[in-house]
mmCIF file of C-alpha atoms in Angstrom:
data_model
loop_
_atom_site.group_PDB
_atom_site.id
_atom_site.type_symbol
_atom_site.label_atom_id
_atom_site.label_comp_id
_atom_site.label_asym_id
_atom_site.label_seq_id
_atom_site.Cartn_x
_atom_site.Cartn_y
_atom_site.Cartn_z
ATOM 1 C CA UNK C 1 -7.105 19.302 12.157
ATOM 2 C CA UNK C 2 -10.173 17.161 12.617
ATOM 3 C CA UNK C 3 -10.921 13.798 11.046
ATOM 4 C CA UNK C 4 -14.076 15.171 9.416
ATOM 5 C CA UNK C 5 -11.967 17.749 7.549
ATOM 6 C CA UNK C 6 -10.933 14.869 5.279
ATOM 7 C CA UNK C 7 -14.415 13.554 4.535
ATOM 8 C CA UNK C 8 -15.900 13.580 1.042
ATOM 9 C CA UNK C 9 -19.047 12.018 -0.385
ATOM 10 C CA UNK C 10 -18.259 8.982 -2.540
ATOM 11 C CA UNK C 11 -21.011 7.138 -4.427
ATOM 12 C CA UNK C 12 -20.716 3.379 -3.922
ATOM 13 C CA UNK C 13 -20.587 2.750 -7.670
ATOM 14 C CA UNK C 14 -17.265 4.626 -7.954
ATOM 15 C CA UNK C 15 -15.448 2.071 -5.788
ATOM 16 C CA UNK C 16 -13.574 -0.040 -8.349
ATOM 17 C CA UNK C 17 -14.303 -3.747 -7.963
ATOM 18 C CA UNK C 18 -12.137 -5.035 -10.797
ATOM 19 C CA UNK C 19 -8.903 -3.782 -12.362
ATOM 20 C CA UNK C 20 -8.759 -2.058 -15.749
ATOM 21 C CA UNK C 21 -7.101 -3.921 -18.596
ATOM 22 C CA UNK C 22 -4.463 -3.222 -19.747
ATOM 23 C CA UNK C 23 -3.032 -1.980 -16.459
ATOM 24 C CA UNK C 24 -1.832 1.364 -17.819
ATOM 25 C CA UNK C 25 -5.222 2.309 -19.321
ATOM 26 C CA UNK C 26 -6.540 3.568 -15.992
ATOM 27 C CA UNK C 27 -7.267 7.280 -15.884
ATOM 28 C CA UNK C 28 -4.664 9.665 -14.476
ATOM 29 C CA UNK C 29 -5.424 12.996 -12.845
ATOM 30 C CA UNK C 30 -2.405 15.292 -12.963
ATOM 31 C CA UNK C 31 -2.441 17.800 -10.103
ATOM 32 C CA UNK C 32 -0.115 20.806 -9.987
ATOM 33 C CA UNK C 33 0.343 21.460 -6.286
ATOM 34 C CA UNK C 34 1.534 25.026 -6.895
ATOM 35 C CA UNK C 35 -1.527 26.153 -8.860
ATOM 36 C CA UNK C 36 -4.122 23.518 -7.917
ATOM 37 C CA UNK C 37 -4.877 22.958 -11.610
ATOM 38 C CA UNK C 38 -5.785 19.458 -12.787
ATOM 39 C CA UNK C 39 -5.519 17.684 -16.118
ATOM 40 C CA UNK C 40 -7.338 14.511 -17.106
ATOM 41 C CA UNK C 41 -5.126 11.912 -18.782
ATOM 42 C CA UNK C 42 -4.533 8.156 -18.905
ATOM 43 C CA UNK C 43 -1.855 6.405 -16.896
ATOM 44 C CA UNK C 44 0.254 5.691 -19.967
ATOM 45 C CA UNK C 45 0.569 9.498 -20.318
ATOM 46 C CA UNK C 46 2.614 9.584 -17.097
ATOM 47 C CA UNK C 47 5.787 9.359 -19.185
ATOM 48 C CA UNK C 48 5.065 12.838 -20.569
ATOM 49 C CA UNK C 49 5.387 14.298 -17.064
ATOM 50 C CA UNK C 50 8.674 12.576 -16.238
ATOM 51 C CA UNK C 51 12.016 14.147 -17.120
ATOM 52 C CA UNK C 52 15.398 12.603 -17.938
ATOM 53 C CA UNK C 53 17.393 12.282 -14.733
ATOM 54 C CA UNK C 54 14.328 11.925 -12.502
ATOM 55 C CA UNK C 55 14.295 8.957 -10.104
ATOM 56 C CA UNK C 56 11.114 6.912 -9.845
ATOM 57 C CA UNK C 57 11.089 5.036 -6.520
ATOM 58 C CA UNK C 58 8.943 1.885 -6.437
ATOM 59 C CA UNK C 59 8.009 -0.486 -3.606
ATOM 60 C CA UNK C 60 8.900 -4.048 -4.675
ATOM 61 C CA UNK C 61 7.046 -5.771 -1.824
ATOM 62 C CA UNK C 62 4.932 -8.745 -2.869
ATOM 63 C CA UNK C 63 1.572 -9.662 -1.336
ATOM 64 C CA UNK C 64 1.354 -13.085 0.239
ATOM 65 C CA UNK C 65 -1.892 -15.108 -0.061
ATOM 66 C CA UNK C 66 -2.303 -14.526 3.637
ATOM 67 C CA UNK C 67 -5.959 -15.448 4.229
ATOM 68 C CA UNK C 68 -6.295 -19.104 5.260
ATOM 69 C CA UNK C 69 -9.170 -21.202 6.557
ATOM 70 C CA UNK C 70 -8.807 -24.055 9.028
ATOM 71 C CA UNK C 71 -10.357 -26.100 11.807
ATOM 72 C CA UNK C 72 -9.741 -25.711 15.526
ATOM 73 C CA UNK C 73 -8.467 -29.119 16.621
ATOM 74 C CA UNK C 74 -10.196 -29.194 19.991
ATOM 75 C CA UNK C 75 -13.715 -28.415 18.727
ATOM 76 C CA UNK C 76 -13.632 -28.807 14.909
ATOM 77 C CA UNK C 77 -14.997 -25.242 14.618
ATOM 78 C CA UNK C 78 -14.036 -23.432 11.377
ATOM 79 C CA UNK C 79 -11.630 -20.505 11.876
ATOM 80 C CA UNK C 80 -10.029 -17.881 9.659
ATOM 81 C CA UNK C 81 -6.472 -16.541 9.926
ATOM 82 C CA UNK C 82 -5.032 -13.478 8.233
ATOM 83 C CA UNK C 83 -1.234 -13.435 8.463
ATOM 84 C CA UNK C 84 -0.018 -9.885 9.100
ATOM 85 C CA UNK C 85 3.698 -9.965 9.824
ATOM 86 C CA UNK C 86 6.455 -12.530 10.232
ATOM 87 C CA UNK C 87 8.141 -12.454 13.625
ATOM 88 C CA UNK C 88 10.754 -15.029 12.588
ATOM 89 C CA UNK C 89 11.047 -18.838 12.685
ATOM 90 C CA UNK C 90 7.478 -19.477 11.448
ATOM 91 C CA UNK C 91 6.081 -17.197 14.157
ATOM 92 C CA UNK C 92 3.546 -14.660 12.881
ATOM 93 C CA UNK C 93 1.259 -11.946 14.090
ATOM 94 C CA UNK C 94 -2.189 -13.005 12.889
ATOM 95 C CA UNK C 95 -5.694 -11.604 12.818
ATOM 96 C CA UNK C 96 -8.128 -14.383 13.771
ATOM 97 C CA UNK C 97 -11.859 -15.051 13.557
ATOM 98 C CA UNK C 98 -13.668 -15.977 15.727
ATOM 99 C CA UNK C 99 -11.265 -14.520 18.267
ATOM 100 C CA UNK C 100 -13.065 -15.626 21.414
ATOM 101 C CA UNK C 101 -12.448 -19.297 20.521
ATOM 102 C CA UNK C 102 -8.695 -18.947 19.967
ATOM 103 C CA UNK C 103 -6.973 -18.545 23.309
ATOM 104 C CA UNK C 104 -3.308 -19.368 24.074
ATOM 105 C CA UNK C 105 -2.716 -23.092 23.745
ATOM 106 C CA UNK C 106 -5.381 -23.650 21.076
ATOM 107 C CA UNK C 107 -4.363 -25.624 17.975
ATOM 108 C CA UNK C 108 -5.570 -25.196 14.396
ATOM 109 C CA UNK C 109 -5.101 -27.361 11.295
ATOM 110 C CA UNK C 110 -5.113 -26.026 7.727
ATOM 111 C CA UNK C 111 -5.098 -27.681 4.314
ATOM 112 C CA UNK C 112 -5.786 -31.205 5.550
ATOM 113 C CA UNK C 113 -2.735 -31.092 7.782
ATOM 114 C CA UNK C 114 -0.053 -29.482 5.604
ATOM 115 C CA UNK C 115 -0.028 -26.518 7.997
ATOM 116 C CA UNK C 116 -0.611 -26.528 11.755
ATOM 117 C CA UNK C 117 -0.699 -23.642 14.216
ATOM 118 C CA UNK C 118 -0.595 -23.053 17.953
ATOM 119 C CA UNK C 119 -1.822 -19.821 19.550
ATOM 120 C CA UNK C 120 1.008 -18.475 21.710
ATOM 121 C CA UNK C 121 -0.254 -15.119 22.916
ATOM 122 C CA UNK C 122 -3.083 -12.597 22.661
ATOM 123 C CA UNK C 123 -1.588 -9.271 21.564
ATOM 124 C CA UNK C 124 -2.768 -5.738 22.226
ATOM 125 C CA UNK C 125 -5.699 -5.000 19.950
ATOM 126 C CA UNK C 126 -6.786 -8.649 19.773
ATOM 127 C CA UNK C 127 -4.359 -10.098 17.216
ATOM 128 C CA UNK C 128 -2.590 -13.358 18.049
ATOM 129 C CA UNK C 129 1.032 -14.458 18.080
ATOM 130 C CA UNK C 130 0.996 -17.835 16.349
ATOM 131 C CA UNK C 131 3.597 -20.590 15.873
ATOM 132 C CA UNK C 132 3.185 -22.467 12.577
ATOM 133 C CA UNK C 133 4.475 -25.929 11.780
ATOM 134 C CA UNK C 134 4.903 -27.297 8.247
ATOM 135 C CA UNK C 135 7.267 -29.585 6.356
ATOM 136 C CA UNK C 136 8.071 -27.097 3.588
ATOM 137 C CA UNK C 137 8.591 -23.340 3.350
ATOM 138 C CA UNK C 138 5.543 -21.581 4.776
ATOM 139 C CA UNK C 139 5.315 -19.299 1.728
ATOM 140 C CA UNK C 140 5.048 -22.384 -0.504
ATOM 141 C CA UNK C 141 2.255 -23.695 1.702
ATOM 142 C CA UNK C 142 0.422 -20.363 1.541
ATOM 143 C CA UNK C 143 0.632 -20.437 -2.268
ATOM 144 C CA UNK C 144 -1.261 -23.766 -2.128
ATOM 145 C CA UNK C 145 -3.955 -22.997 0.456
ATOM 146 C CA UNK C 146 -4.055 -19.208 0.894
ATOM 147 C CA UNK C 147 -6.268 -16.562 -0.661
ATOM 148 C CA UNK C 148 -5.333 -13.005 -1.579
ATOM 149 C CA UNK C 149 -6.380 -10.643 1.256
ATOM 150 C CA UNK C 150 -8.347 -8.127 -0.793
ATOM 151 C CA UNK C 151 -9.556 -4.997 1.022
ATOM 152 C CA UNK C 152 -13.050 -5.205 2.538
ATOM 153 C CA UNK C 153 -14.524 -2.754 0.007
ATOM 154 C CA UNK C 154 -13.753 -5.164 -2.863
ATOM 155 C CA UNK C 155 -16.591 -7.677 -2.900
ATOM 156 C CA UNK C 156 -16.057 -9.314 -6.299
ATOM 157 C CA UNK C 157 -13.805 -12.329 -6.611
ATOM 158 C CA UNK C 158 -10.447 -11.688 -8.272
ATOM 159 C CA UNK C 159 -10.058 -14.056 -11.211
ATOM 160 C CA UNK C 160 -6.300 -13.540 -11.619
ATOM 161 C CA UNK C 161 -4.443 -13.397 -8.294
ATOM 162 C CA UNK C 162 -1.444 -11.851 -10.027
ATOM 163 C CA UNK C 163 -3.555 -8.797 -10.804
ATOM 164 C CA UNK C 164 -3.232 -7.752 -7.143
ATOM 165 C CA UNK C 165 0.559 -7.738 -7.517
ATOM 166 C CA UNK C 166 2.734 -5.122 -9.176
ATOM 167 C CA UNK C 167 4.688 -6.380 -12.187
ATOM 168 C CA UNK C 168 7.926 -5.656 -10.289
ATOM 169 C CA UNK C 169 6.972 -7.307 -6.971
ATOM 170 C CA UNK C 170 9.619 -9.683 -5.607
ATOM 171 C CA UNK C 171 10.025 -9.384 -1.813
ATOM 172 C CA UNK C 172 7.354 -11.478 -0.067
ATOM 173 C CA UNK C 173 5.775 -9.961 3.011
ATOM 174 C CA UNK C 174 2.830 -7.626 2.387
ATOM 175 C CA UNK C 175 -0.728 -8.139 3.599
ATOM 176 C CA UNK C 176 -1.969 -5.625 1.002
ATOM 177 C CA UNK C 177 -0.685 -4.393 -2.340
ATOM 178 C CA UNK C 178 1.136 -1.085 -2.830
ATOM 179 C CA UNK C 179 -1.666 -0.205 -5.216
ATOM 180 C CA UNK C 180 -0.269 2.863 -6.992
ATOM 181 C CA UNK C 181 2.169 0.499 -8.680
ATOM 182 C CA UNK C 182 -0.576 -1.732 -10.091
ATOM 183 C CA UNK C 183 -0.897 0.622 -13.088
ATOM 184 C CA UNK C 184 2.571 -0.050 -14.482
ATOM 185 C CA UNK C 185 3.238 -2.541 -17.272
ATOM 186 C CA UNK C 186 6.704 -3.868 -18.175
ATOM 187 C CA UNK C 187 6.416 -1.992 -21.471
ATOM 188 C CA UNK C 188 5.640 1.330 -19.789
ATOM 189 C CA UNK C 189 8.532 0.891 -17.355
ATOM 190 C CA UNK C 190 10.834 0.161 -20.294
ATOM 191 C CA UNK C 191 9.703 3.318 -22.116
ATOM 192 C CA UNK C 192 10.228 5.342 -18.950
ATOM 193 C CA UNK C 193 13.788 4.056 -18.648
ATOM 194 C CA UNK C 194 14.445 4.692 -22.331
ATOM 195 C CA UNK C 195 13.498 8.325 -21.720
ATOM 196 C CA UNK C 196 16.340 8.569 -19.207
ATOM 197 C CA UNK C 197 14.306 8.212 -16.027
ATOM 198 C CA UNK C 198 16.000 6.020 -13.419
ATOM 199 C CA UNK C 199 14.154 3.343 -11.454
ATOM 200 C CA UNK C 200 14.966 2.650 -7.828
ATOM 201 C CA UNK C 201 13.407 0.081 -5.506
ATOM 202 C CA UNK C 202 12.651 0.136 -1.799
ATOM 203 C CA UNK C 203 10.743 -2.449 0.209
ATOM 204 C CA UNK C 204 7.979 -1.634 2.650
ATOM 205 C CA UNK C 205 5.790 -4.539 3.686
ATOM 206 C CA UNK C 206 2.255 -3.179 3.772
ATOM 207 C CA UNK C 207 0.244 -4.090 6.851
ATOM 208 C CA UNK C 208 -3.514 -4.085 7.200
ATOM 209 C CA UNK C 209 -3.132 -1.008 9.364
ATOM 210 C CA UNK C 210 -3.246 0.731 5.992
ATOM 211 C CA UNK C 211 -7.016 0.203 6.125
ATOM 212 C CA UNK C 212 -7.430 0.910 9.833
ATOM 213 C CA UNK C 213 -9.858 3.804 10.201
ATOM 214 C CA UNK C 214 -8.988 6.940 12.131
ATOM 215 C CA UNK C 215 -11.291 6.747 15.137
ATOM 216 C CA UNK C 216 -10.245 9.880 17.041
ATOM 217 C CA UNK C 217 -11.647 13.291 16.133
ATOM 218 C CA UNK C 218 -8.310 15.070 16.552
ATOM 219 C CA UNK C 219 -6.013 13.465 13.977
ATOM 220 C CA UNK C 220 -2.839 14.104 15.983
ATOM 221 C CA UNK C 221 -4.126 11.587 18.535
ATOM 222 C CA UNK C 222 -4.251 8.759 15.976
ATOM 223 C CA UNK C 223 -1.728 5.975 16.564
ATOM 224 C CA UNK C 224 -0.151 4.703 13.340
ATOM 225 C CA UNK C 225 0.626 1.061 12.688
ATOM 226 C CA UNK C 226 4.260 0.022 12.251
ATOM 227 C CA UNK C 227 5.644 -1.451 9.021
ATOM 228 C CA UNK C 228 9.054 -2.855 8.103
ATOM 229 C CA UNK C 229 11.068 -1.092 5.397
ATOM 230 C CA UNK C 230 14.388 -1.621 3.617
ATOM 231 C CA UNK C 231 16.452 0.965 1.721
ATOM 232 C CA UNK C 232 19.169 -0.746 -0.385
ATOM 233 C CA UNK C 233 22.483 1.001 -1.030
ATOM 234 C CA UNK C 234 21.877 1.116 -4.788
ATOM 235 C CA UNK C 235 18.652 3.079 -4.295
ATOM 236 C CA UNK C 236 20.253 5.337 -1.683
ATOM 237 C CA UNK C 237 23.027 6.156 -4.161
ATOM 238 C CA UNK C 238 20.466 6.867 -6.892
ATOM 239 C CA UNK C 239 18.517 9.252 -4.648
ATOM 240 C CA UNK C 240 21.681 11.099 -3.598
ATOM 241 C CA UNK C 241 22.861 11.447 -7.202
ATOM 242 C CA UNK C 242 19.425 12.584 -8.381
ATOM 243 C CA UNK C 243 19.264 15.315 -5.752
ATOM 244 C CA UNK C 244 22.849 16.393 -6.446
ATOM 245 C CA UNK C 245 21.902 16.807 -10.120
ATOM 246 C CA UNK C 246 18.894 18.952 -9.241
ATOM 247 C CA UNK C 247 16.433 16.347 -10.532
ATOM 248 C CA UNK C 248 13.272 15.011 -8.883
ATOM 249 C CA UNK C 249 12.750 12.094 -6.529
ATOM 250 C CA UNK C 250 9.287 10.709 -7.352
ATOM 251 C CA UNK C 251 7.580 8.153 -5.113
ATOM 252 C CA UNK C 252 5.203 5.591 -6.556
ATOM 253 C CA UNK C 253 2.632 5.183 -3.823
ATOM 254 C CA UNK C 254 2.223 6.264 -0.234
ATOM 255 C CA UNK C 255 4.305 3.273 0.894
ATOM 256 C CA UNK C 256 7.337 4.422 -1.102
ATOM 257 C CA UNK C 257 6.698 7.944 0.180
ATOM 258 C CA UNK C 258 6.601 6.783 3.797
ATOM 259 C CA UNK C 259 9.846 4.881 3.265
ATOM 260 C CA UNK C 260 11.585 7.920 1.774
ATOM 261 C CA UNK C 261 10.371 10.094 4.616
ATOM 262 C CA UNK C 262 11.383 7.569 7.290
ATOM 263 C CA UNK C 263 15.028 6.967 6.348
ATOM 264 C CA UNK C 264 17.529 8.973 8.383
ATOM 265 C CA UNK C 265 19.612 11.569 6.548
ATOM 266 C CA UNK C 266 23.274 12.242 7.320
ATOM 267 C CA UNK C 267 24.451 15.597 6.000
ATOM 268 C CA UNK C 268 21.399 15.551 3.737
ATOM 269 C CA UNK C 269 22.264 12.172 2.218
ATOM 270 C CA UNK C 270 20.601 8.765 2.315
ATOM 271 C CA UNK C 271 22.412 5.564 3.292
ATOM 272 C CA UNK C 272 21.350 1.927 3.135
ATOM 273 C CA UNK C 273 19.192 1.108 6.140
ATOM 274 C CA UNK C 274 16.219 -0.870 7.366
ATOM 275 C CA UNK C 275 13.853 -0.690 10.265
ATOM 276 C CA UNK C 276 10.260 -0.108 11.286
ATOM 277 C CA UNK C 277 8.326 3.058 10.596
ATOM 278 C CA UNK C 278 5.112 4.360 12.095
ATOM 279 C CA UNK C 279 5.454 7.792 10.514
ATOM 280 C CA UNK C 280 2.162 9.682 10.286
ATOM 281 C CA UNK C 281 2.186 12.375 7.609
ATOM 282 C CA UNK C 282 -0.563 15.012 7.695
ATOM 283 C CA UNK C 283 -0.797 18.718 6.736
ATOM 284 C CA UNK C 284 2.022 20.755 8.224
ATOM 285 C CA UNK C 285 4.603 18.006 7.639
ATOM 286 C CA UNK C 286 7.855 19.118 5.971
ATOM 287 C CA UNK C 287 8.989 16.590 3.352
ATOM 288 C CA UNK C 288 12.675 15.691 3.297
ATOM 289 C CA UNK C 289 13.056 13.842 -0.020
ATOM 290 C CA UNK C 290 9.807 13.818 -1.988
ATOM 291 C CA UNK C 291 9.425 16.014 -5.098
ATOM 292 C CA UNK C 292 6.441 14.328 -6.805
ATOM 293 C CA UNK C 293 4.025 11.502 -6.050
ATOM 294 C CA UNK C 294 2.074 8.862 -7.973
ATOM 295 C CA UNK C 295 -0.875 7.656 -5.913
ATOM 296 C CA UNK C 296 -4.409 6.296 -6.091
ATOM 297 C CA UNK C 297 -7.579 7.888 -4.718
ATOM 298 C CA UNK C 298 -7.958 7.025 -1.043
ATOM 299 C CA UNK C 299 -10.747 6.472 1.473
ATOM 300 C CA UNK C 300 -12.422 9.448 3.139
ATOM 301 C CA UNK C 301 -10.932 10.308 6.548
ATOM 302 C CA UNK C 302 -8.021 7.888 6.008
ATOM 303 C CA UNK C 303 -4.380 8.488 6.930
ATOM 304 C CA UNK C 304 -3.585 8.168 3.215
ATOM 305 C CA UNK C 305 -5.713 11.126 2.115
ATOM 306 C CA UNK C 306 -4.100 13.039 4.985
ATOM 307 C CA UNK C 307 -0.656 12.201 3.569
ATOM 308 C CA UNK C 308 -1.708 13.375 0.106
ATOM 309 C CA UNK C 309 -3.098 16.581 1.621
ATOM 310 C CA UNK C 310 0.227 17.208 3.344
ATOM 311 C CA UNK C 311 2.049 17.002 0.017
ATOM 312 C CA UNK C 312 -0.407 18.588 -2.413
ATOM 313 C CA UNK C 313 -1.991 21.038 0.003
ATOM 314 C CA UNK C 314 -5.263 20.463 1.828
ATOM 315 C CA UNK C 315 -7.487 22.654 -0.366
ATOM 316 C CA UNK C 316 -5.901 21.378 -3.595
ATOM 317 C CA UNK C 317 -6.429 17.787 -2.497
ATOM 318 C CA UNK C 318 -10.066 18.083 -1.424
ATOM 319 C CA UNK C 319 -10.905 20.067 -4.559
ATOM 320 C CA UNK C 320 -9.222 17.417 -6.721
ATOM 321 C CA UNK C 321 -11.172 14.650 -4.964
ATOM 322 C CA UNK C 322 -14.475 16.425 -5.512
ATOM 323 C CA UNK C 323 -13.526 16.822 -9.177
ATOM 324 C CA UNK C 324 -12.686 13.121 -9.393
ATOM 325 C CA UNK C 325 -16.143 12.247 -8.053
ATOM 326 C CA UNK C 326 -17.815 14.611 -10.527
ATOM 327 C CA UNK C 327 -15.770 13.142 -13.399
ATOM 328 C CA UNK C 328 -16.578 9.576 -12.318
ATOM 329 C CA UNK C 329 -13.041 8.463 -11.638
ATOM 330 C CA UNK C 330 -12.668 4.983 -10.151
ATOM 331 C CA UNK C 331 -11.560 4.917 -6.500
ATOM 332 C CA UNK C 332 -9.361 2.865 -4.158
ATOM 333 C CA UNK C 333 -7.159 -0.175 -4.823
ATOM 334 C CA UNK C 334 -8.280 -1.064 -8.366
ATOM 335 C CA UNK C 335 -9.165 2.520 -9.208
ATOM 336 C CA UNK C 336 -7.544 5.371 -11.109
ATOM 337 C CA UNK C 337 -4.405 7.312 -10.236
ATOM 338 C CA UNK C 338 -3.091 10.811 -9.543
ATOM 339 C CA UNK C 339 0.254 12.340 -10.380
ATOM 340 C CA UNK C 340 1.047 15.210 -8.032
ATOM 341 C CA UNK C 341 3.896 17.420 -9.175
#
């Protein structure tokens, strides 16, 4: 398939700049992937489409305030870092601006000296490997001096930083939010559990490769970014039990989906595991665990709309997106949601 097969016209005003309050009052399009039929609901109606014994799998990764501004020691030139992934011992892969000024050996100071950095290496693609130095935990320092790395299509300032976190986030490490989960409130999750739906958690730390555009015409030639995931034993047991009972495994978000589809199966069963995944899901892919999906509306020609098309069917997906535009749904990170069953 070609990249342009996944293009759709999106008016600029439909790109959500601010989140809906309360969280669960976003709109929800329900898409039946067998018939292609859609229903127009609100997110709090999701509970009506869940059944006792289903397993709802959520990504508990937490976004770090990873955008920091500093001064290059040698020249006093302002620079910007965006922390992408920890490589251990205060060593990080970082996106830098301006890149041409930050060669190996350069030093940068942030927050009036509470955080210092040395450029170790220029990586493939232009990112840098950076060694940080600070007296306290680097995450504590980032909480003091960092800003939330909102996607480039969000131009308004976020008043409440916590609004770019899911209410169940706990594992620090993401450079972007697993946005399908932003619609849940503690009250809605409680009601879902009271209905007999089980909650399971995986961790996939979202990288900025999520927003990397597909630049090749033939989508099979696109190289996916790699992200770290963790499948705990408790969640593995829940998934195995759910499938044994003939109930559904439902992913909240493409990140949870990619985790479910990346874990190795032994005799059809999941075990606790962790690793890196660069799985690229597009039409023709055969899903191993996924029965239903909660997701947002994604960018044209993105790997995420390709994933949705693989699950819901290409024609169903593109038709649903055109309907969403006609019905003035809100798109992308702070936008509305779909439930694909």
